[in-house]
mmCIF file of C-alpha atoms in Angstrom:
data_model
loop_
_atom_site.group_PDB
_atom_site.id
_atom_site.type_symbol
_atom_site.label_atom_id
_atom_site.label_comp_id
_atom_site.label_asym_id
_atom_site.label_seq_id
_atom_site.Cartn_x
_atom_site.Cartn_y
_atom_site.Cartn_z
ATOM 1 C CA MET A 1 -40.610 -95.469 -110.781
ATOM 2 C CA GLU A 2 -41.962 -92.045 -111.603
ATOM 3 C CA PHE A 3 -45.381 -91.133 -110.238
ATOM 4 C CA ALA A 4 -47.597 -88.453 -111.793
ATOM 5 C CA LYS A 5 -48.549 -86.971 -108.433
ATOM 6 C CA THR A 6 -48.082 -87.666 -104.717
ATOM 7 C CA ASN A 7 -49.685 -86.449 -101.499
ATOM 8 C CA GLU A 8 -49.820 -87.115 -97.771
ATOM 9 C CA ILE A 9 -52.430 -86.829 -95.034
ATOM 10 C CA VAL A 10 -52.252 -87.622 -91.328
ATOM 11 C CA GLU A 11 -55.322 -88.997 -89.570
ATOM 12 C CA LYS A 12 -55.110 -89.744 -85.828
ATOM 13 C CA LYS A 13 -51.337 -90.233 -86.060
ATOM 14 C CA SER A 14 -51.578 -92.622 -89.034
ATOM 15 C CA LYS A 15 -49.737 -91.375 -92.096
ATOM 16 C CA PHE A 16 -51.292 -91.984 -95.528
ATOM 17 C CA LEU A 17 -49.024 -91.433 -98.543
ATOM 18 C CA GLY A 18 -50.761 -91.318 -101.922
ATOM 19 C CA PHE A 19 -49.189 -92.043 -105.310
ATOM 20 C CA LEU A 20 -50.874 -91.598 -108.710
ATOM 21 C CA LEU A 21 -49.451 -93.665 -111.560
ATOM 22 C CA GLU A 22 -50.520 -93.176 -115.162
ATOM 23 C CA CYS A 23 -50.278 -96.599 -116.807
ATOM 24 C CA GLU A 24 -51.492 -98.716 -119.679
ATOM 25 C CA ASP A 25 -51.035 -102.268 -118.367
ATOM 26 C CA GLU A 26 -51.043 -104.478 -115.277
ATOM 27 C CA GLU A 27 -47.309 -105.133 -115.526
ATOM 28 C CA THR A 28 -46.591 -101.456 -114.813
ATOM 29 C CA ILE A 29 -48.780 -101.674 -111.704
ATOM 30 C CA LYS A 30 -46.875 -104.744 -110.483
ATOM 31 C CA LYS A 31 -43.517 -103.000 -110.968
ATOM 32 C CA ALA A 32 -44.725 -99.877 -109.149
ATOM 33 C CA LEU A 33 -46.017 -101.991 -106.255
ATOM 34 C CA GLU A 34 -42.654 -103.753 -105.966
ATOM 35 C CA CYS A 35 -40.881 -100.360 -105.871
ATOM 36 C CA LEU A 36 -43.206 -99.049 -103.166
ATOM 37 C CA LYS A 37 -42.736 -102.203 -101.077
ATOM 38 C CA LYS A 38 -38.961 -101.794 -101.269
ATOM 39 C CA GLU A 39 -39.101 -98.073 -100.466
ATOM 40 C CA HIS A 40 -41.650 -98.383 -97.633
ATOM 41 C CA LYS A 41 -40.541 -101.596 -95.898
ATOM 42 C CA LYS A 42 -41.936 -100.506 -92.529
ATOM 43 C CA ALA A 43 -45.362 -99.523 -93.879
ATOM 44 C CA ASN A 44 -48.280 -101.482 -92.433
ATOM 45 C CA HIS A 45 -50.340 -101.479 -95.653
ATOM 46 C CA ILE A 46 -49.973 -100.608 -99.328
ATOM 47 C CA CYS A 47 -53.519 -100.487 -100.664
ATOM 48 C CA TRP A 48 -54.358 -99.669 -104.240
ATOM 49 C CA ALA A 49 -56.898 -99.532 -107.034
ATOM 50 C CA GLY A 50 -56.378 -99.466 -110.776
ATOM 51 C CA ARG A 51 -58.505 -98.919 -113.874
ATOM 52 C CA MET A 52 -57.706 -99.523 -117.532
ATOM 53 C CA LYS A 53 -59.904 -98.692 -120.474
ATOM 54 C CA SER A 54 -58.602 -101.184 -123.031
ATOM 55 C CA PRO A 55 -58.445 -103.994 -122.234
ATOM 56 C CA PHE A 56 -60.985 -103.321 -119.514
ATOM 57 C CA PHE A 57 -59.488 -103.774 -116.052
ATOM 58 C CA GLU A 58 -60.597 -102.730 -112.570
ATOM 59 C CA LYS A 59 -59.042 -103.988 -109.372
ATOM 60 C CA ALA A 60 -59.065 -102.902 -105.721
ATOM 61 C CA VAL A 61 -56.688 -104.304 -103.065
ATOM 62 C CA ASP A 62 -57.069 -103.791 -99.290
ATOM 63 C CA ASP A 63 -53.670 -105.313 -98.337
ATOM 64 C CA GLY A 64 -54.683 -106.421 -94.856
ATOM 65 C CA GLU A 65 -57.071 -103.580 -94.025
ATOM 66 C CA PRO A 66 -60.633 -104.708 -93.192
ATOM 67 C CA SER A 67 -62.415 -105.835 -96.354
ATOM 68 C CA GLY A 68 -63.781 -102.964 -98.412
ATOM 69 C CA THR A 69 -62.225 -100.161 -96.355
ATOM 70 C CA ALA A 70 -59.257 -99.250 -98.563
ATOM 71 C CA GLY A 71 -59.147 -100.472 -102.166
ATOM 72 C CA ARG A 72 -62.860 -100.066 -102.866
ATOM 73 C CA PRO A 73 -63.025 -96.443 -101.656
ATOM 74 C CA ILE A 74 -60.011 -95.607 -103.836
ATOM 75 C CA LEU A 75 -61.630 -97.334 -106.822
ATOM 76 C CA GLY A 76 -64.923 -95.560 -106.106
ATOM 77 C CA VAL A 77 -63.218 -92.164 -106.354
ATOM 78 C CA MET A 78 -61.567 -93.189 -109.621
ATOM 79 C CA GLN A 79 -64.934 -94.307 -111.029
ATOM 80 C CA LYS A 80 -66.685 -91.125 -109.894
ATOM 81 C CA LYS A 81 -63.974 -88.949 -111.503
ATOM 82 C CA ASP A 82 -63.864 -91.295 -114.541
ATOM 83 C CA LYS A 83 -60.096 -91.732 -114.116
ATOM 84 C CA GLN A 84 -58.817 -94.488 -116.392
ATOM 85 C CA ASN A 85 -55.427 -95.856 -117.408
ATOM 86 C CA ALA A 86 -54.175 -95.131 -113.917
ATOM 87 C CA CYS A 87 -53.509 -96.655 -110.534
ATOM 88 C CA ILE A 88 -53.618 -95.044 -107.108
ATOM 89 C CA PHE A 89 -51.484 -96.498 -104.330
ATOM 90 C CA VAL A 90 -51.882 -95.489 -100.692
ATOM 91 C CA VAL A 91 -49.116 -96.411 -98.249
ATOM 92 C CA ARG A 92 -50.264 -96.426 -94.610
ATOM 93 C CA TYR A 93 -48.062 -96.171 -91.558
ATOM 94 C CA PHE A 94 -50.205 -97.062 -88.530
ATOM 95 C CA GLY A 95 -50.057 -94.405 -85.824
ATOM 96 C CA GLY A 96 -51.335 -96.484 -82.899
ATOM 97 C CA ILE A 97 -54.951 -95.287 -82.917
ATOM 98 C CA LYS A 98 -57.583 -97.432 -84.654
ATOM 99 C CA LEU A 99 -59.679 -95.402 -87.111
ATOM 100 C CA GLY A 100 -62.581 -97.825 -87.453
ATOM 101 C CA ALA A 101 -64.112 -98.837 -90.773
ATOM 102 C CA GLY A 102 -65.661 -95.423 -91.437
ATOM 103 C CA GLY A 103 -62.439 -93.607 -90.622
ATOM 104 C CA LEU A 104 -60.446 -95.846 -92.950
ATOM 105 C CA VAL A 105 -62.917 -95.401 -95.810
ATOM 106 C CA ARG A 106 -62.823 -91.604 -95.398
ATOM 107 C CA ALA A 107 -59.015 -91.469 -95.185
ATOM 108 C CA TYR A 108 -58.375 -93.645 -98.243
ATOM 109 C CA ALA A 109 -61.057 -91.865 -100.276
ATOM 110 C CA LYS A 110 -59.644 -88.456 -99.279
ATOM 111 C CA VAL A 111 -56.139 -89.374 -100.402
ATOM 112 C CA ALA A 112 -57.502 -90.588 -103.754
ATOM 113 C CA ALA A 113 -59.717 -87.528 -104.248
ATOM 114 C CA ASP A 114 -56.837 -85.171 -103.428
ATOM 115 C CA LEU A 115 -54.632 -86.922 -105.999
ATOM 116 C CA LEU A 116 -57.279 -86.496 -108.711
ATOM 117 C CA GLN A 117 -57.938 -82.789 -108.110
#
């Protein structure tokens, strides 16, 4: 799977790897997610958000993070930047220090914003 852009941030020993995928359908998102799961077997979470223009599609997935702390912040950045026909995946490796809800929201949003700059 070829991603348009990637990045990485470290927040209190947790590593967040961001992947931007330009796509036109949900099937492409599913395939990319499968690839990331195979490549990052030891990751604690693979959270993502996707937006399509036609047919209209918006989805945010927290993948085990507290509700609303991962997928929604990623989707919010995509909406604010009006990014469509794309999906952002963020792979998290837990570093042993809890970030709290606010810390998670900031980290996931930062990864997404950096990918869209």
